Coordinates of C-alpha atoms in Angstrom, one line a residue:
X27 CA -35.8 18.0 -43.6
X28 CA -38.7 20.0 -44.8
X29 CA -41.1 21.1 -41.8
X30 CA -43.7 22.0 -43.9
X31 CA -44.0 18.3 -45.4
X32 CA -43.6 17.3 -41.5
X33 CA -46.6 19.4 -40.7
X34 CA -45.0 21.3 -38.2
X35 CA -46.1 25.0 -37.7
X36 CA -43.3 27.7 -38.6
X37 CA -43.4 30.6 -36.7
X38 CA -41.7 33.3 -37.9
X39 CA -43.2 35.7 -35.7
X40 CA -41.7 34.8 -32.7
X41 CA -38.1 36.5 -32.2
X42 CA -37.0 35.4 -28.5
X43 CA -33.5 33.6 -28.1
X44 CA -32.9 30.3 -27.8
X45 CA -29.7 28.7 -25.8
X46 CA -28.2 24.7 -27.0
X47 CA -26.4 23.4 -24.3
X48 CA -24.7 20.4 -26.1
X49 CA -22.5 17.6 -25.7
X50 CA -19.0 19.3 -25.4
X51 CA -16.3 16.8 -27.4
X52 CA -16.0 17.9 -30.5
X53 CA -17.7 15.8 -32.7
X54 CA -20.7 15.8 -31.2
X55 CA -20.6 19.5 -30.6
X56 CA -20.1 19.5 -34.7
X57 CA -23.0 17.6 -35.2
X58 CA -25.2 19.7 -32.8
X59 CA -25.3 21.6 -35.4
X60 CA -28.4 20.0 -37.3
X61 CA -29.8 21.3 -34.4
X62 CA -29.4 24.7 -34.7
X63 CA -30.8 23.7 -38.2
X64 CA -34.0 22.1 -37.1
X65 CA -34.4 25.2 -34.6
X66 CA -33.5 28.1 -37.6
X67 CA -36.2 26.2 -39.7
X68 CA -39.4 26.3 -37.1
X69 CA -38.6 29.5 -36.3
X70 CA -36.5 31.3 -38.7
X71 CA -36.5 34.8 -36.8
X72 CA -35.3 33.7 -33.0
X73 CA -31.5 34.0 -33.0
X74 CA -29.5 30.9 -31.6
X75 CA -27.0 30.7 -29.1
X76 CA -24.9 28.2 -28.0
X77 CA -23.0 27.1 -24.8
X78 CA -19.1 26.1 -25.4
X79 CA -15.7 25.4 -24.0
X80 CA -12.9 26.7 -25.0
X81 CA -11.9 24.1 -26.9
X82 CA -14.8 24.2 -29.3
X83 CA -15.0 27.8 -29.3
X84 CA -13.9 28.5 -32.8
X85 CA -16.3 26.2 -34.5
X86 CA -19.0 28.9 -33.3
X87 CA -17.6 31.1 -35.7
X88 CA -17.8 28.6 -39.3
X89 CA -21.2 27.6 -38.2
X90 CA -24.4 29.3 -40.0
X91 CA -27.3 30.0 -38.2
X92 CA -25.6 31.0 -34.3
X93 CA -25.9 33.6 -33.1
X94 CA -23.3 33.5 -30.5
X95 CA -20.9 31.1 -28.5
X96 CA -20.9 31.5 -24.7
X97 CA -17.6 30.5 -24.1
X98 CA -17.8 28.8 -20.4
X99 CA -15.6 26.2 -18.8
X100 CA -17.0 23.8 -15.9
X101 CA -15.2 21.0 -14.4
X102 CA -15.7 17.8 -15.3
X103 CA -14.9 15.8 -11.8
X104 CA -17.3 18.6 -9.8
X105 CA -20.6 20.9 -9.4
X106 CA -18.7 24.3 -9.3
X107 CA -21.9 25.8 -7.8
X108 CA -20.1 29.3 -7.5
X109 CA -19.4 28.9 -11.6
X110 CA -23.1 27.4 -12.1
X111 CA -24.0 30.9 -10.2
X112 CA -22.1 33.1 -12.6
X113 CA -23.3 31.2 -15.6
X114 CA -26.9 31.7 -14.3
X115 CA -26.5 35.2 -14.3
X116 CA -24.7 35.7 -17.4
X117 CA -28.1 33.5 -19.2
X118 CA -30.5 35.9 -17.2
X119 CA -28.9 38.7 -18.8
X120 CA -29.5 37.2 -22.4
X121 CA -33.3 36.7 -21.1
X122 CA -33.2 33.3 -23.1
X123 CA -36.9 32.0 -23.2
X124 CA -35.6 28.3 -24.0
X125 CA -33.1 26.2 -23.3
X126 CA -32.4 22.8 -25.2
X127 CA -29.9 20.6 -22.5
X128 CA -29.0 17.9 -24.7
X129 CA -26.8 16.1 -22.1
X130 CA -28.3 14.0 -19.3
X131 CA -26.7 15.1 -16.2
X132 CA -27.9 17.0 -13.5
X133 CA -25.4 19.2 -13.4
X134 CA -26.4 20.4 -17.4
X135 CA -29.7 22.0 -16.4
X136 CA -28.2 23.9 -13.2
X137 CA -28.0 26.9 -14.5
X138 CA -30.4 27.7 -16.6
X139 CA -33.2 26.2 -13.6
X140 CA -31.0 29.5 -11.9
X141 CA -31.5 31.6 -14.5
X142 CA -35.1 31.2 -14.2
X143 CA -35.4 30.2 -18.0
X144 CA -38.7 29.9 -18.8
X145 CA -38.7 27.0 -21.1
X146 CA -36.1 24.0 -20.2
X147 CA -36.2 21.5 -22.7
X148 CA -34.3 17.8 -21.9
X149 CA -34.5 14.2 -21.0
X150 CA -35.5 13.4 -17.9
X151 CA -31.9 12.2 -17.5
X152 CA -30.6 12.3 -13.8
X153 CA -34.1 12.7 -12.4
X154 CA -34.0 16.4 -13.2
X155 CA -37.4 17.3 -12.0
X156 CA -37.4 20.3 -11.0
X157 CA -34.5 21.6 -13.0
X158 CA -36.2 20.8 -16.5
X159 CA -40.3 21.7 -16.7
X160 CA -40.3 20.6 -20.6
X161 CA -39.6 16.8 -19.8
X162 CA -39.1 14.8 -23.1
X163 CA -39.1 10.7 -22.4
X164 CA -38.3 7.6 -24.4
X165 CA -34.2 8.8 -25.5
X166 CA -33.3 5.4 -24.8
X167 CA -35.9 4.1 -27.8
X168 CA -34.4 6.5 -30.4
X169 CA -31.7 4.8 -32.6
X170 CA -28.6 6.8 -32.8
X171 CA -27.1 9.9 -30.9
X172 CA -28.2 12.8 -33.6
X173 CA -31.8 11.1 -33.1
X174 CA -31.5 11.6 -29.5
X175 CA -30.4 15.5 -29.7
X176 CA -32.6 16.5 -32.4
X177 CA -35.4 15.3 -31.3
X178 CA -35.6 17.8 -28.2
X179 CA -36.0 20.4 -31.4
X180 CA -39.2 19.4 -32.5
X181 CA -42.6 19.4 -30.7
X182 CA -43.0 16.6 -28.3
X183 CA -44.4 13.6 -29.9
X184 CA -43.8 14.9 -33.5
X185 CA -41.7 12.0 -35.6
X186 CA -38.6 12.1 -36.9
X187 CA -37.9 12.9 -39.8
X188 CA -36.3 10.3 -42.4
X189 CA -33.2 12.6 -42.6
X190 CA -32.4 15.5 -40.5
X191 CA -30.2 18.6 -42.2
X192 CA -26.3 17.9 -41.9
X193 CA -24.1 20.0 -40.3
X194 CA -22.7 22.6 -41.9
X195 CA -19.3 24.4 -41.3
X196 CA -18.4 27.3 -43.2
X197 CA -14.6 28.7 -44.0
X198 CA -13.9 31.8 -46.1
X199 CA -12.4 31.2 -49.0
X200 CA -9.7 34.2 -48.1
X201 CA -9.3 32.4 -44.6
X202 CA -7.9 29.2 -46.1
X203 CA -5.5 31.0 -48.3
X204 CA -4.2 33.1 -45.6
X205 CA -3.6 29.9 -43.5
X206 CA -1.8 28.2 -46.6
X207 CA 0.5 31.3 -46.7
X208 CA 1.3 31.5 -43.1
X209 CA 2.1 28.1 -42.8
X210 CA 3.8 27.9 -46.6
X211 CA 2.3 25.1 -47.8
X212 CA 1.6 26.4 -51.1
X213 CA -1.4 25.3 -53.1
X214 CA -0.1 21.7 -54.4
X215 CA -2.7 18.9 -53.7
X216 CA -2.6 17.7 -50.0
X217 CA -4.3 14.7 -48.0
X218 CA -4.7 15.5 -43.8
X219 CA -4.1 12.5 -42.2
X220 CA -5.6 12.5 -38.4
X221 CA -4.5 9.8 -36.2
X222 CA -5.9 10.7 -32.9
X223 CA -9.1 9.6 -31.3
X224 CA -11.0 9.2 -27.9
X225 CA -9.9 5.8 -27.1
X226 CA -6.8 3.9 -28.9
X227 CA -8.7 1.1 -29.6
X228 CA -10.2 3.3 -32.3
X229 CA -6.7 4.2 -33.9
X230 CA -5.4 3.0 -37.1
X231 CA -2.0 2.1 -36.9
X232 CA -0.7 2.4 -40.2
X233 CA -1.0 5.8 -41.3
X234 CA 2.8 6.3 -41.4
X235 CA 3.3 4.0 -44.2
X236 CA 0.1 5.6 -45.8
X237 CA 2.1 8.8 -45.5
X238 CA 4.9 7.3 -47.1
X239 CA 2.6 6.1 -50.2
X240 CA 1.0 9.0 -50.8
X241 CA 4.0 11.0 -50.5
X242 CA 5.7 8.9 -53.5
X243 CA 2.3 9.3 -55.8
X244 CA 3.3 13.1 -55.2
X245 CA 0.4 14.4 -53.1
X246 CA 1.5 16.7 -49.9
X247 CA 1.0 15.1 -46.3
X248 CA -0.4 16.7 -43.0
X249 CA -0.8 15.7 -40.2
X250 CA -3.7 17.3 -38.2
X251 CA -4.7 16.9 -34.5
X252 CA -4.5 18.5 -30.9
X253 CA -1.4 18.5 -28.6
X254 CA -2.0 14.5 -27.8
X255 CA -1.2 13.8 -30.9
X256 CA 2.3 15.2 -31.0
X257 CA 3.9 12.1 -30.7
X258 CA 1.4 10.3 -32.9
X259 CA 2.6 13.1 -35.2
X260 CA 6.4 12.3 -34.6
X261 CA 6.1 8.6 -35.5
X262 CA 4.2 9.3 -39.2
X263 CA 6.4 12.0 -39.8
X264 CA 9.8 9.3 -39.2
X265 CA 8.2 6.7 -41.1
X266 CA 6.7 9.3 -44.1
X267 CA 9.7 11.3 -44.7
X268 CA 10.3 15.0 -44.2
X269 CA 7.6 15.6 -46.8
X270 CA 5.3 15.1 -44.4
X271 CA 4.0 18.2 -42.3
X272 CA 3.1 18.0 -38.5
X273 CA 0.4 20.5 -38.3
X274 CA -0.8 19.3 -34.7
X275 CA -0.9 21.9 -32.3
X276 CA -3.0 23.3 -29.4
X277 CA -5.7 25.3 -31.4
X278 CA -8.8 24.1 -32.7
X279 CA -8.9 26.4 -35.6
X280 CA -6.1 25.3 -37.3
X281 CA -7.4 22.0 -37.5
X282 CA -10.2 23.3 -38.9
X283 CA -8.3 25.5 -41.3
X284 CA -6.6 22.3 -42.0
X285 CA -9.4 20.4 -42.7
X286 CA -10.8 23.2 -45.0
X287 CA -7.4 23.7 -46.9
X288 CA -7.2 19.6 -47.4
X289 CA -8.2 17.8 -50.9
X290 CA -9.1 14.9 -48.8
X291 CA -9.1 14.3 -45.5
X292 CA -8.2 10.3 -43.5
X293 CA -9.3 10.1 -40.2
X294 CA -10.4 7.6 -37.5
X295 CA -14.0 8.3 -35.9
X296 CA -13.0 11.3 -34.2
X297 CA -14.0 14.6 -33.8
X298 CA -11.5 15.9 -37.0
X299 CA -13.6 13.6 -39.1
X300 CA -17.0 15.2 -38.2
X301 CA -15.3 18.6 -38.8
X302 CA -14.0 17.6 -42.7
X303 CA -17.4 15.9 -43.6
X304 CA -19.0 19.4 -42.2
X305 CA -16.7 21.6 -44.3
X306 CA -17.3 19.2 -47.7
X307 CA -13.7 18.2 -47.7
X308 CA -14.0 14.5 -49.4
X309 CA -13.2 12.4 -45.9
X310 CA -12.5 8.9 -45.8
X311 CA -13.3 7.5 -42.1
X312 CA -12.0 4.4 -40.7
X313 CA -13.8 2.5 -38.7
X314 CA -12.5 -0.7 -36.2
X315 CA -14.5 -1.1 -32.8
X316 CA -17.3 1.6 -33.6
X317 CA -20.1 1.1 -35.7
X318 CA -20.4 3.9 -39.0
X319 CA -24.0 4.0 -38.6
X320 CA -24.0 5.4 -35.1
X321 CA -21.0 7.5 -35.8
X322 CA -20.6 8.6 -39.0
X323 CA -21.3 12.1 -39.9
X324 CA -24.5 13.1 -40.9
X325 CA -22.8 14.7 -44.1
X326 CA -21.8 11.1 -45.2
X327 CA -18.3 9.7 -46.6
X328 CA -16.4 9.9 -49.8
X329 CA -15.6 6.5 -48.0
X330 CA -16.0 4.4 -45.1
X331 CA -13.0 1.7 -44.6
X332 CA -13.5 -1.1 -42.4
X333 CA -11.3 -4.4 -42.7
X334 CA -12.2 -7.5 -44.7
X335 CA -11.9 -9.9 -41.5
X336 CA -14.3 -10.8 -40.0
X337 CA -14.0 -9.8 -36.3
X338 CA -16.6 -11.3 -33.9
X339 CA -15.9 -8.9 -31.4
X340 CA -17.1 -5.8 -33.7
X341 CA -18.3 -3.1 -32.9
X342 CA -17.5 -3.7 -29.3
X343 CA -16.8 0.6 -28.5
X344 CA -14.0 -0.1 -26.2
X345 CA -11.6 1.9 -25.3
X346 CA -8.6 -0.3 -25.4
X347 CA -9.1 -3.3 -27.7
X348 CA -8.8 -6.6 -25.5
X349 CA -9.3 -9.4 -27.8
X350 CA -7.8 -10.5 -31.3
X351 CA -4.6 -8.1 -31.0
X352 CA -6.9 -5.0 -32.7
X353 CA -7.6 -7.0 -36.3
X354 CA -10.4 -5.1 -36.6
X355 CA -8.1 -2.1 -37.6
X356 CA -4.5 -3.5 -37.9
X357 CA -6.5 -6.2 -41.0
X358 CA -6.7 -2.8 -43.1
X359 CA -3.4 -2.8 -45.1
X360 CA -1.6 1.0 -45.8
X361 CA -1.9 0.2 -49.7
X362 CA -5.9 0.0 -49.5
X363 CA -6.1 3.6 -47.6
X364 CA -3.5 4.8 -50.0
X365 CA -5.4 4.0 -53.0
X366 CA -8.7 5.0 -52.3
X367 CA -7.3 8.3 -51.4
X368 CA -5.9 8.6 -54.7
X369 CA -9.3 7.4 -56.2
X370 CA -11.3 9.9 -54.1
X371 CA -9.5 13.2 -55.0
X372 CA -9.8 12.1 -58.8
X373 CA -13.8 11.1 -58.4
X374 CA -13.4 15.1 -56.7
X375 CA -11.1 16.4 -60.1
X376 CA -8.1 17.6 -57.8
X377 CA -5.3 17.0 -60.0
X378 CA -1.9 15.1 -58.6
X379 CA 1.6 16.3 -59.6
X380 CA 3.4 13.7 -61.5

């Protein structure tokens, strides 16, 4: 995206922060990031802040252009108006002059209508009048979900672009190799599998005999992903072999570590996919119920791996599949994953031991 082909005005001039409140599960927190990037481009000298759990907290600290996270949790199932107060304070502090609210819900623009922001940018959502005084209309109209978030970073009315900038996550060099070392994985070629997702319906079942494959054409396994996926985890590692690494755990950044350290990554559409494609690991994403041009990352695929079959149910974005026994993933045999992984880290020159 180049504003000065969109006709936008840049204003360097103006050096007053801005706050993203975005969505909060991971991968749509990763691809907030374009963003950040559409912001830092109209106006390259206001610093950029953005609101986060403590979940997502460590991708504040790969991603260019922010500022600072403001690490705050609110329930899910409840206002928290005591919290909502606290947060309000905290944001008058900062004397923020506009906030972006990407979600819709009521409860997202609390705080900063508190904090007295001046400028509260978001959907009309929840009938948040009053709450938002920047009222954008028409999300329903815009095709996908980066359409929807970036769009509240232009100018009302101004078009979208025909590609916004990807999201970018940055890991030191040094970083990676320290991780390697603590976990002694050495520095042989290594795929990350991740088998977990929002929704089981969206799970490839199969990744344990992947593991197995790639194992015997003498790349390294890992298997990446939050404390849910433990048992996921278990089951790959019993039907891989004790090559394969469990590397799941309960921190965010060792997923990313993991993701950075990886020659290739497999994932289902989940949040550990966004985070590979943002980093430039080659990713291969699987996709059953969901469609790959809603969901895909910005940053595109080294592949996209859908079955064969044709399923009349797909994409259907279920949680739990209830028709067909789940071809639309279980018709995508172990061998084909296997072998494109091979192919992708030799298109990327990563060499595998013999």
């Amino acid at each position: 995206m180049n504003l000065n082909s969109s006709k936008i005005e840049v204003d360097t001039a103006d050096t007053s922060p801005i706050l993203i409140i975005p969505y909060m599960w991971i991968g749509d927190f990763v691809r907030g990031h374009t963003v950040v990037r559409v912001l830092k481009e109209r106006w390259p000298n206001r610093p950029v802040d953005l609101l986060v759990t403590s979940l997502c907290a460590p991708l504040v600290d790969y991603m260019p252009g922010v500022r600072a996270g403001i690490v705050w949790d609110l329930p899910r199932s409840r206002l928290a108006l005591g919290r909502q107060w606290q947060l309000a304070s905290l944001l008058r502090e900062r004397h923020y002059r506009t906030v972006l609210v990407m979600p819709r819900t009521w409860k997202s623009a609390l705080a900063p209508a508190l904090a007295g922001v001046p400028e509260r940018v978001g959907f009309v959502g929840e009938i948040r009048f009053g709450l938002l005084n920047c009222w954008r209309w028409g999300e329903k109209a815009l095709p996908r979900f980066i359409d929807k978030n970036a769009a509240l970073a232009l100018p009302d009315g101004a078009p979208l672009p025909p590609e916004w900038p990807v999201p970018q996550l940055r890991v030191p060099p040094g970083d990676v190799a320290r991780w390697r070392e603590a976990n002694g994985l050495g520095n042989r070629p290594a795929v990350a599998l991740a088998p977990g997702s929002v929704g089981a319906a969206k799970r490839w079942p199969f990744y344990g005999e992947a593991a197995r494959l790639l194992l015997e054409a003498g790349l390294d396994v890992w298997v990446v992903g939050g404390p849910g996926e433990k048992g996921l985890a278990a089951e790959i590692v019993a039907a891989g072999g004790p090559g394969v690494r469990d590397l799941t755990g309960t921190d965010l950044r060792n997923g990313i570590l993991a993701m950075a350290a990886a020659g290739v990554a497999i994932s289902n559409d989940s949040g550990l996919m966004h985070i590979a494609a943002a980093l430039g690991t080659p990713t291969m994403g699987i996709f059953g119920p969901t469609s790959p041009y809603h969901w895909a990352p910005l940053n595109g695929l080294a592949a996209t791996v859908q079955t064969k079959t044709q399923v009349p149910c797909q994409p259907c974005h279920r949680p739990v599949c209830r028709m067909n026994d789940h071809r639309c993933m279980r018709d995508i045999p172990a061998t084909d994953v296997a072998a494109i992984a091979q192919r992708v880290l030799a298109d990327a020159a990563i060499p595998v031991a013999p």
